[in-house]
PDB file of C-alpha atoms in Angstrom:
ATOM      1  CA  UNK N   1       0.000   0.000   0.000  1.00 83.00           C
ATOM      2  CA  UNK N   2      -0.286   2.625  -1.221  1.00 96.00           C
ATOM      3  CA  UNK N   3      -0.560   1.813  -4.974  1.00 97.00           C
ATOM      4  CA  UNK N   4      -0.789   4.259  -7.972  1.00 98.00           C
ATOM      5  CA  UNK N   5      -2.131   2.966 -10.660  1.00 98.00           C
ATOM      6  CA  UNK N   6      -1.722   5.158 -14.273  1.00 98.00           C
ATOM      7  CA  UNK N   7      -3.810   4.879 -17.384  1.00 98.00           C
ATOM      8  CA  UNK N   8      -2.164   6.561 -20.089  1.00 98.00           C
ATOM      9  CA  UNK N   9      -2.481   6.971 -24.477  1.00 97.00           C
ATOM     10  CA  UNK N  10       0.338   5.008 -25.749  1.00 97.00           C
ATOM     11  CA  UNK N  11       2.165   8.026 -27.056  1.00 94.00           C
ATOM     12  CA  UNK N  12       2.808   9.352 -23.561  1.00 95.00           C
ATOM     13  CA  UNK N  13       5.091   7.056 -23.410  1.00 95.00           C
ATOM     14  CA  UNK N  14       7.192   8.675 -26.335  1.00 95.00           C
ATOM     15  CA  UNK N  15       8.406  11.931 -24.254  1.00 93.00           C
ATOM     16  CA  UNK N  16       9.533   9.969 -21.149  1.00 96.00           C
ATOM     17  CA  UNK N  17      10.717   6.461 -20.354  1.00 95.00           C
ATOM     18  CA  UNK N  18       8.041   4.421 -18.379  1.00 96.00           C
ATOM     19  CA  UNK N  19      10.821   3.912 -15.846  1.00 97.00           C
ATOM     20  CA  UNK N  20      11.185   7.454 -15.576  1.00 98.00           C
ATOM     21  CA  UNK N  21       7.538   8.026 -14.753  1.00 98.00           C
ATOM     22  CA  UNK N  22       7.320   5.499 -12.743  1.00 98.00           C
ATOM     23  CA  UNK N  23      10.172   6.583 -10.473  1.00 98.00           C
ATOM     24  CA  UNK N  24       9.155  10.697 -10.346  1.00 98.00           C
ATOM     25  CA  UNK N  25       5.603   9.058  -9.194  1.00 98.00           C
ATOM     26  CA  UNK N  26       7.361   7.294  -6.635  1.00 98.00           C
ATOM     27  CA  UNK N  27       9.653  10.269  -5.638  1.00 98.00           C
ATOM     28  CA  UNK N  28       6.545  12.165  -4.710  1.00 97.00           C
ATOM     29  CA  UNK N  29       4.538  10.070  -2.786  1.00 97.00           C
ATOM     30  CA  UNK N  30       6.979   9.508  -0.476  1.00 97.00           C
ATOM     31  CA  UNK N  31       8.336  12.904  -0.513  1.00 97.00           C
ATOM     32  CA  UNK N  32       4.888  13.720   1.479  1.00 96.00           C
ATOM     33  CA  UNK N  33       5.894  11.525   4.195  1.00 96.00           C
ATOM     34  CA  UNK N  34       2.357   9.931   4.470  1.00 97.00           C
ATOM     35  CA  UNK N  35       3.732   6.027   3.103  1.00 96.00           C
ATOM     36  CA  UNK N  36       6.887   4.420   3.707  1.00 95.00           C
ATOM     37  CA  UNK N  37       9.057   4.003   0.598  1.00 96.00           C
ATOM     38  CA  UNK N  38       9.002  -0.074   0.328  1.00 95.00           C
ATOM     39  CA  UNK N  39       5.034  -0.257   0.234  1.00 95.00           C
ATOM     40  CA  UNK N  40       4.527   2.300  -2.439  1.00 98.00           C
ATOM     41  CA  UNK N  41       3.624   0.748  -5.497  1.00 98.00           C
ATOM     42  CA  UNK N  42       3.404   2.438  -8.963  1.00 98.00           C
ATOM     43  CA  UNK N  43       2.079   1.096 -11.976  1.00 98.00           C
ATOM     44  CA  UNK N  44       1.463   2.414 -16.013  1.00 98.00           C
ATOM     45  CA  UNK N  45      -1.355   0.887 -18.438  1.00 98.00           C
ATOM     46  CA  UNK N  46      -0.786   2.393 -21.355  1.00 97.00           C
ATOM     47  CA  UNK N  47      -3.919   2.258 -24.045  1.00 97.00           C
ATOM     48  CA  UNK N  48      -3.857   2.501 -27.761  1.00 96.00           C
ATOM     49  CA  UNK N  49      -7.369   2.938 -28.548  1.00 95.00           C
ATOM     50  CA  UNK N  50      -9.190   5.488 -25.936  1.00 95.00           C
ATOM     51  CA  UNK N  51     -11.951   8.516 -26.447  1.00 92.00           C
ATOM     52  CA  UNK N  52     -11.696  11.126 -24.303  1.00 87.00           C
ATOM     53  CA  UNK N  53     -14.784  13.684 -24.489  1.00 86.00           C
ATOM     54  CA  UNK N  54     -15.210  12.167 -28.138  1.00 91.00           C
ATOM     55  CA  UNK N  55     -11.690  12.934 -28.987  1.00 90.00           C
ATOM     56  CA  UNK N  56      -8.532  11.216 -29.171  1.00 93.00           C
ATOM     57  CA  UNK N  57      -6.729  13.392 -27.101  1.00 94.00           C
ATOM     58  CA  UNK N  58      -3.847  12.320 -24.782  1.00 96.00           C
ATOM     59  CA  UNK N  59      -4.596  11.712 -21.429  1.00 97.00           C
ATOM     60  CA  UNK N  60      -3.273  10.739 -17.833  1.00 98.00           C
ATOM     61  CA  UNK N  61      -5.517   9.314 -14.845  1.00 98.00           C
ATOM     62  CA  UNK N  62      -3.815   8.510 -11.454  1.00 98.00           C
ATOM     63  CA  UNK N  63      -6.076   6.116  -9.878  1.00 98.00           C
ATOM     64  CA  UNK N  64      -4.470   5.583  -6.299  1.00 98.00           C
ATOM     65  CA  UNK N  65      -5.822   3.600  -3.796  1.00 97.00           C
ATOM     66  CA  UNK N  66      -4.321   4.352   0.068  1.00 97.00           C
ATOM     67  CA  UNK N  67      -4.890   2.498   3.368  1.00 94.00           C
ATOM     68  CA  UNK N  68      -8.190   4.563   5.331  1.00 94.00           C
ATOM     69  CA  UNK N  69      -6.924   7.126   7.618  1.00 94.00           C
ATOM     70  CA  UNK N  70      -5.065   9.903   5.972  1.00 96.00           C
ATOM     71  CA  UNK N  71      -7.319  13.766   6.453  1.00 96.00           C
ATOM     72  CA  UNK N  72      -8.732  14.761   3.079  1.00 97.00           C
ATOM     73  CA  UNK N  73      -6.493  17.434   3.342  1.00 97.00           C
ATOM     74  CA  UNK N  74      -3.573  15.092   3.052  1.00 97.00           C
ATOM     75  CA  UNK N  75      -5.173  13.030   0.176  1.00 97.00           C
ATOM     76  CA  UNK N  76      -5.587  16.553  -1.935  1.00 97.00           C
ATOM     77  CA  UNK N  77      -2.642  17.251  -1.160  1.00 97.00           C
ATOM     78  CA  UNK N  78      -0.954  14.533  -2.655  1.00 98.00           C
ATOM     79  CA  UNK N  79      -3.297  14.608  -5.567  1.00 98.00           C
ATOM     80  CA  UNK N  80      -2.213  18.129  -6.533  1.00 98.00           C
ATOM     81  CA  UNK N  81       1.545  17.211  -6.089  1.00 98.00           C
ATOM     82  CA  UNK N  82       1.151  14.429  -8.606  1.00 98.00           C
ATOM     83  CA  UNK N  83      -0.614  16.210 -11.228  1.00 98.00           C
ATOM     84  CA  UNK N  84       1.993  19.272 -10.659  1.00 98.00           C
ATOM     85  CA  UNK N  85       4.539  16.993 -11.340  1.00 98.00           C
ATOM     86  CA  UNK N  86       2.622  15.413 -14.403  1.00 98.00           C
ATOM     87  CA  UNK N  87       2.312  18.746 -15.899  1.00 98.00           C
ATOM     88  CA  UNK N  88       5.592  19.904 -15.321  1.00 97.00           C
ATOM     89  CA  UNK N  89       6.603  16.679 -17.440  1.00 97.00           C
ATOM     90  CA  UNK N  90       3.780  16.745 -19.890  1.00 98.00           C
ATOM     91  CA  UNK N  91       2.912  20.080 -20.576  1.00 97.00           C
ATOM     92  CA  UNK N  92       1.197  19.431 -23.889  1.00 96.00           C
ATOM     93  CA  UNK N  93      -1.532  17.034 -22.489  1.00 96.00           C
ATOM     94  CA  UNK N  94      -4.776  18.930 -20.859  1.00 94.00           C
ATOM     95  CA  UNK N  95      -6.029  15.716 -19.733  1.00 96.00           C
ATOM     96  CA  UNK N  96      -4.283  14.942 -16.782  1.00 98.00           C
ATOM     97  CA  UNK N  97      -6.402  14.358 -13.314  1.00 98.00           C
ATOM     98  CA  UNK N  98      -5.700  11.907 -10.074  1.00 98.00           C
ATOM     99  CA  UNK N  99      -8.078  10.566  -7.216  1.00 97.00           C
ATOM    100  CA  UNK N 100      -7.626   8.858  -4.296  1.00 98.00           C
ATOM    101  CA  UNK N 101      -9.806   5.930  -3.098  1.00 97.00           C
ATOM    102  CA  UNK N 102      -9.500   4.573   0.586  1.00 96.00           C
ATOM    103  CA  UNK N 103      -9.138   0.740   1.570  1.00 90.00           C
ATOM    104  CA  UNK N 104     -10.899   0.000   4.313  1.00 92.00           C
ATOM    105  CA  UNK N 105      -8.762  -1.321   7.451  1.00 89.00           C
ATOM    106  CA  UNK N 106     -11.647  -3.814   8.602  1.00 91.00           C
ATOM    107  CA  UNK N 107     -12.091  -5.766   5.144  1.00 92.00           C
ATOM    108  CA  UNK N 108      -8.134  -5.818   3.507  1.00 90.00           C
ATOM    109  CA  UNK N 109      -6.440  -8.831   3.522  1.00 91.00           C
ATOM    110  CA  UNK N 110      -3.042 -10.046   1.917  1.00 88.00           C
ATOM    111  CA  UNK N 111      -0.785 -13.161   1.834  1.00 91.00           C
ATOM    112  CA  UNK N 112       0.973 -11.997   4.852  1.00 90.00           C
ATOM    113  CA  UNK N 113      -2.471 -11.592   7.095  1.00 89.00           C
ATOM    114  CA  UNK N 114      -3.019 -15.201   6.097  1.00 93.00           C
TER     115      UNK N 114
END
């Protein structure tokens, strides 16, 4: 946990390495101090075929999903650091956005819970 996950156009992936993203994502969430840096996990689906408001305009979504208990205040926070950074890297694509979705203490469960 956490775990940003990023849907992308394909040709995103032309101004920047995947790697690269992947890594500057990383560098910020834990640059807020709200995770530690081994449970942050960052992923990129890139898509080929997309509409976006009946276009086929580039586009980034963060979707990141966080363990419950961080303010609101913290999770915009983080959200606007991300998409700063996004834009600072992208500055040619309008579509870029991020939210934050809470896992629920009470009903998560991994391997290691087991």
């Amino acid at each position: 946990m956490p775990h940003f996950i990023m849907d992308c156009s394909q040709s995103v992936l032309e101004s920047h390495k995947e790697e690269f993203i992947i890594e500057q994502v990383h560098l910020i969430a834990y640059s807020t101090g709200l995770f530690d840096e081994g449970d942050i996990k960052v992923r990129i689906n890139p898509f080929k075929k997309f509409i976006v408001g009946n276009k086929t305009d580039d586009f980034i979504h963060v979707f990141t999903h966080i363990m419950q208990g961080r303010t609101t205040e913290q999770k915009a926070d983080l959200s606007k650091l991300v998409v700063t950074m996004l834009t600072t890297m992208f500055p040619d694509i309008t579509n870029i956005a991020m939210n934050i979705s809470d896992f629920e203490k009470a009903t998560y469960c991994n391997r290691t819970m087991l």
